[in-house]
Amino acid sequence: SGLNLFIYLFLVVLYGSLALFTSILHNVFLLYYVETFVSVYKIDKVSFWVGETVFLIWNSFNDPLFGWLSDRSFLSSPQSGSPITNSEVVLRRLKALSTSGPLFALSFLAFWVSWARPGLQFLLCLCLYDGFLTLVDLHHSALLADLAVSASDRTRLNFHCSVFSALGSASVFLSYSFWNKEDFYSFRLFCIALAAFSVVGFLFVSHVLQHHFQKEVLVRRAEAQTLKELTVDLGSPAHSDKPVTIAQYLRQLSRHRNFMWFASMNLVQVFHCHFNSNFFPLFLEHLLSDNISASTGSVLLGISFIAPHLNNLYFLTLCQRYGVYQVIRWLFILKLGLSVAMLLAGADHIYLLCIFIASNRVFTEGTCKLLKLVISDLVDEDFVINRRQQAASALLFGMVALLTKPGQTFAPLIGTWLLCVYTGYDIFERQPVKDSLVSVPDTASGLGTPPLRLGCFYMLVFVPITCALLQLAAWSRFTLHSRKLQGIKTLRQGSQQGHLIDVKAI
């Protein structure tokens, strides 16, 4: 009916809006946290590496830890007792979001005020922020698999997430106006305003969604009670499945070949996404700053953050026509082709550099936005092949993160190491760098390209070339698409809808 359609669309929009309250903060974090601690708080190299190493460990293991705590009761298929309904699963996730969302926003503020020694603050801020971000991201991503099974419904949910994430990217446009390493006060006020908006948004949306699903849970319980009264009493079952232990679950996952190939590909993808985010300001400064105005740099920066979400709307229409697998494969080929073309063109073509820097980030981030659809398909396959009571969506998203999030930490570490090895430019040694830059020959004089600029250019093109080749190799081994994917979805929908019940009378 028209009313049901309106309610459905309203819920889809509310689900998508949760992406807004995360993205307005996380985009600013990705862009400025390294620069803040290096240039403003003057963190030393050892503290930076120690903090990133500890963060690597915590960042990897908190996802499966939180996922296990959330979904461990769904792994087995008990033969006795009242099975948990899908609406109750959704309600659990919304309650978790209503708490972790505001705490995530508050932890974001801890970066922008100096309250401890730089090394200690760096470590604590990263771990605290990532812990709450993990809770938000796990439950929001898991809802994608819990709210819908069909590819069209999941695509619609993802579509609205992209719309609101694009709106959230407006914070990047605004941040460039407030960012000033010499006077941090305005930027702090800007971050406080963003956090306040995010807190209010999480509380309001989670409350409205909880209210809706709470009524649905009561209706389902009433239906279950009615069916129980009509069910033939067959006595106690001969046996009931024992709860699945973490060791058993890991063995199941290690035999899930599509999961392992996807995790390999996604590890490289996470590395490339964060490499682009962390070094975007560096590329702007050393490749383009002498040839473009500050306002042009601001626009380029904003476009690189907002365009992936808008572009994803087009990618999602392609996914409905050709399938997610094929679209992702095309994006890898496109990334490889553009990088090779830029390498052949050279570093002196400024307009090509502008287009490439923006498009490199756009297509890389665009690929990341589609991967949640693939993980949701893996949730379906895990549900079917292991005969789960309920789909352990948060846990599977957490296990993907366990194997892929190290790329987030490797990105700044490998990037700074490559830059130092190739050019001698150390971001932690501020004075020597300044001297070396002054003494470097100017391209205008015809004496050659500055080593730092050339090093940035080679990093810009060779990193995506390497990533694309590795990803194409792994993605060619992934088989959960086309007919096999349709078969898995049919089995999951049939399993959730087809509870076999002996009734006394109809």
XYZ file of N, CA and C in Angstrom, residues 27-123:
291
model
N 35.758 12.479 7.866
C 36.506 13.120 6.776
C 37.506 14.139 7.309
N 37.084 14.924 8.293
C 37.978 15.903 8.907
C 39.112 15.198 9.646
N 38.780 14.125 10.342
C 39.808 13.351 11.052
C 40.878 12.837 10.086
N 40.448 12.194 9.010
C 41.404 11.613 8.056
C 42.320 12.674 7.456
N 41.771 13.840 7.231
C 42.519 14.874 6.536
C 43.529 15.586 7.426
N 43.223 15.717 8.729
C 44.012 16.627 9.570
C 44.707 16.003 10.782
N 44.435 14.742 11.111
C 44.998 14.252 12.370
C 46.521 14.119 12.319
N 47.054 13.644 11.178
C 48.514 13.534 11.067
C 49.151 14.920 11.070
N 48.592 15.834 10.282
C 49.135 17.188 10.193
C 49.066 17.905 11.537
N 47.995 17.677 12.286
C 47.836 18.325 13.588
C 48.931 17.907 14.556
N 49.183 16.615 14.650
C 50.177 16.150 15.620
C 51.610 16.415 15.164
N 51.839 16.412 13.859
C 53.197 16.660 13.378
C 53.528 18.150 13.375
N 52.620 18.974 12.866
C 52.920 20.388 12.665
C 52.482 21.288 13.810
N 51.420 20.917 14.513
C 50.889 21.771 15.585
C 51.412 21.330 16.951
N 51.278 20.047 17.255
C 51.710 19.544 18.562
C 53.177 19.120 18.580
N 53.812 19.047 17.407
C 55.238 18.726 17.281
C 55.598 17.375 17.886
N 54.858 16.362 17.531
C 55.149 15.014 18.028
C 56.484 14.545 17.434
N 57.250 13.793 18.215
C 58.524 13.281 17.707
C 58.306 11.979 16.942
N 59.313 11.601 16.155
C 59.188 10.441 15.272
C 58.916 9.147 16.036
N 59.642 8.915 17.127
C 59.484 7.667 17.883
C 58.067 7.553 18.428
N 57.561 8.632 19.014
C 56.201 8.602 19.566
C 55.167 8.366 18.473
N 55.395 8.961 17.302
C 54.468 8.776 16.188
C 54.430 7.306 15.762
N 55.600 6.696 15.609
C 55.649 5.294 15.179
C 55.115 4.352 16.250
N 55.414 4.626 17.506
C 54.874 3.799 18.595
C 53.354 3.899 18.624
N 52.842 5.138 18.513
C 51.394 5.326 18.513
C 50.716 4.613 17.361
N 51.300 4.713 16.166
C 50.705 4.048 15.005
C 50.785 2.529 15.131
N 51.834 2.012 15.754
C 51.975 0.564 15.920
C 50.934 0.019 16.895
N 50.778 0.699 18.031
C 49.754 0.280 19.001
C 48.367 0.414 18.369
N 48.174 1.505 17.637
C 46.910 1.725 16.959
C 46.635 0.615 15.952
N 47.666 0.148 15.257
C 47.519 -0.952 14.309
C 46.939 -2.180 14.992
N 47.474 -2.519 16.165
C 47.015 -3.701 16.891
C 45.571 -3.520 17.356
N 45.309 -2.381 18.015
C 43.964 -2.116 18.527
C 42.963 -1.982 17.379
N 43.360 -1.315 16.322
C 42.487 -1.073 15.179
C 42.076 -2.366 14.505
N 42.941 -3.357 14.532
C 42.654 -4.634 13.886
C 41.773 -5.530 14.741
N 42.033 -5.564 16.049
C 41.370 -6.553 16.892
C 40.073 -6.065 17.524
N 39.825 -4.748 17.552
C 38.577 -4.320 18.180
C 37.361 -4.651 17.314
N 37.530 -4.708 15.998
C 36.391 -5.052 15.130
C 35.866 -6.464 15.389
N 36.717 -7.510 15.302
C 36.190 -8.848 15.605
C 35.782 -9.006 17.062
N 36.442 -8.278 17.980
C 36.065 -8.355 19.387
C 34.643 -7.842 19.589
N 34.354 -6.660 19.080
C 33.013 -6.099 19.216
C 31.992 -6.913 18.428
N 32.402 -7.411 17.247
C 31.499 -8.243 16.465
C 31.161 -9.539 17.163
N 32.157 -10.162 17.805
C 31.925 -11.410 18.549
C 30.988 -11.168 19.734
N 31.223 -10.099 20.483
C 30.359 -9.790 21.618
C 28.926 -9.523 21.167
N 28.771 -8.963 19.970
C 27.442 -8.642 19.465
C 26.712 -9.853 18.899
N 27.425 -10.721 18.170
C 26.753 -11.743 17.359
C 27.047 -13.184 17.763
N 27.745 -13.406 18.851
C 28.124 -14.792 19.174
C 26.908 -15.694 19.390
N 25.784 -15.119 19.829
C 24.592 -15.934 20.077
C 23.903 -16.360 18.790
N 24.298 -15.804 17.632
C 23.645 -16.134 16.367
C 24.331 -17.283 15.638
N 25.497 -17.717 16.099
C 26.315 -18.635 15.304
C 25.760 -20.051 15.263
N 25.121 -20.500 16.349
C 24.596 -21.859 16.388
C 23.119 -21.847 16.030
N 22.562 -23.037 15.840
C 21.141 -23.175 15.509
C 20.463 -24.037 16.557
N 20.150 -23.501 17.744
C 19.554 -24.295 18.807
C 18.191 -24.837 18.420
N 17.915 -26.054 18.840
C 16.656 -26.723 18.510
C 15.555 -26.445 19.530
N 15.894 -25.797 20.624
C 14.898 -25.507 21.650
C 14.926 -24.026 21.961
N 13.845 -23.558 22.593
C 13.773 -22.147 22.955
C 13.225 -21.316 21.811
N 12.958 -20.056 22.074
C 12.396 -19.154 21.070
C 13.524 -18.532 20.260
N 13.536 -18.777 18.962
C 14.592 -18.181 18.145
C 14.428 -16.669 18.083
N 15.524 -15.975 18.044
C 15.481 -14.517 17.962
C 15.060 -14.106 16.554
N 14.190 -13.119 16.475
C 13.702 -12.664 15.174
C 14.644 -11.622 14.588
N 14.497 -11.386 13.289
C 15.338 -10.415 12.619
C 15.078 -9.003 13.154
N 13.830 -8.706 13.509
C 13.503 -7.391 14.063
C 14.208 -7.150 15.390
N 14.337 -8.205 16.197
C 15.052 -8.068 17.471
C 16.544 -7.826 17.246
N 17.093 -8.446 16.206
C 18.497 -8.205 15.854
C 18.693 -6.735 15.474
N 17.789 -6.223 14.641
C 17.869 -4.822 14.219
C 17.752 -3.896 15.425
N 16.836 -4.210 16.341
C 16.638 -3.376 17.524
C 17.889 -3.348 18.396
N 18.557 -4.477 18.530
C 19.819 -4.526 19.285
C 20.850 -3.572 18.677
N 20.954 -3.600 17.375
C 21.958 -2.770 16.710
C 21.629 -1.280 16.869
N 20.354 -0.935 16.811
C 19.965 0.468 16.962
C 20.245 0.972 18.375
N 20.025 0.125 19.377
C 20.332 0.519 20.756
C 21.832 0.752 20.923
N 22.631 -0.088 20.277
C 24.081 0.104 20.345
C 24.485 1.411 19.671
N 23.844 1.749 18.550
C 24.160 2.997 17.849
C 23.766 4.228 18.667
N 22.683 4.132 19.420
C 22.227 5.289 20.203
C 23.212 5.645 21.306
N 24.053 4.687 21.706
C 25.075 4.947 22.724
C 26.429 5.262 22.104
N 26.848 4.415 21.169
C 28.190 4.566 20.604
C 28.300 5.780 19.684
N 27.206 6.197 19.034
C 27.249 7.345 18.137
C 27.657 8.638 18.834
N 26.946 9.051 19.912
C 27.354 10.256 20.635
C 28.752 10.157 21.236
N 29.134 8.976 21.735
C 30.477 8.817 22.299
C 31.547 8.956 21.214
N 31.249 8.486 20.009
C 32.161 8.665 18.885
C 32.384 10.151 18.597
N 31.301 10.924 18.613
C 31.418 12.363 18.351
C 32.251 13.060 19.421
N 32.084 12.664 20.667
C 32.854 13.276 21.755
C 34.330 12.906 21.660
N 34.623 11.659 21.276
C 36.028 11.244 21.158
C 36.723 11.993 20.024
N 35.978 12.413 19.019
C 36.525 13.198 17.912
C 37.111 14.517 18.422
N 36.477 15.111 19.431
C 36.931 16.404 19.945
C 38.280 16.316 20.653
N 38.630 15.122 21.126
C 39.866 14.979 21.914
C 41.119 15.256 21.097
N 41.029 15.226 19.760
C 42.205 15.452 18.914
C 42.623 16.917 18.868
N 41.681 17.812 19.004
C 41.936 19.187 18.613
C 42.259 20.119 19.771
N 42.417 19.548 20.972
C 42.841 20.316 22.141
C 44.039 19.599 22.761
N 45.106 20.317 23.015
C 46.301 19.712 23.616
C 46.079 19.547 25.113
N 45.977 18.283 25.571
C 45.697 18.038 26.988
C 46.709 17.075 27.626
N 47.700 16.637 26.869
C 48.734 15.747 27.416
C 49.968 15.860 26.529
N 51.020 15.135 26.881
C 52.192 15.095 26.014
C 51.783 14.563 24.650
N 52.346 15.116 23.566
C 51.895 14.742 22.216
C 51.870 13.233 21.961
N 52.928 12.512 22.403
C 52.973 11.075 22.160
C 51.861 10.331 22.869
N 51.606 10.679 24.139
C 50.553 10.021 24.910
C 49.172 10.377 24.358
N 48.971 11.652 24.051
C 47.674 12.068 23.514
C 47.402 11.417 22.165
N 48.427 11.317 21.332
C 48.285 10.676 20.022
C 47.797 9.236 20.176
N 48.410 8.499 21.074
C 48.058 7.101 21.284
C 46.639 6.963 21.829
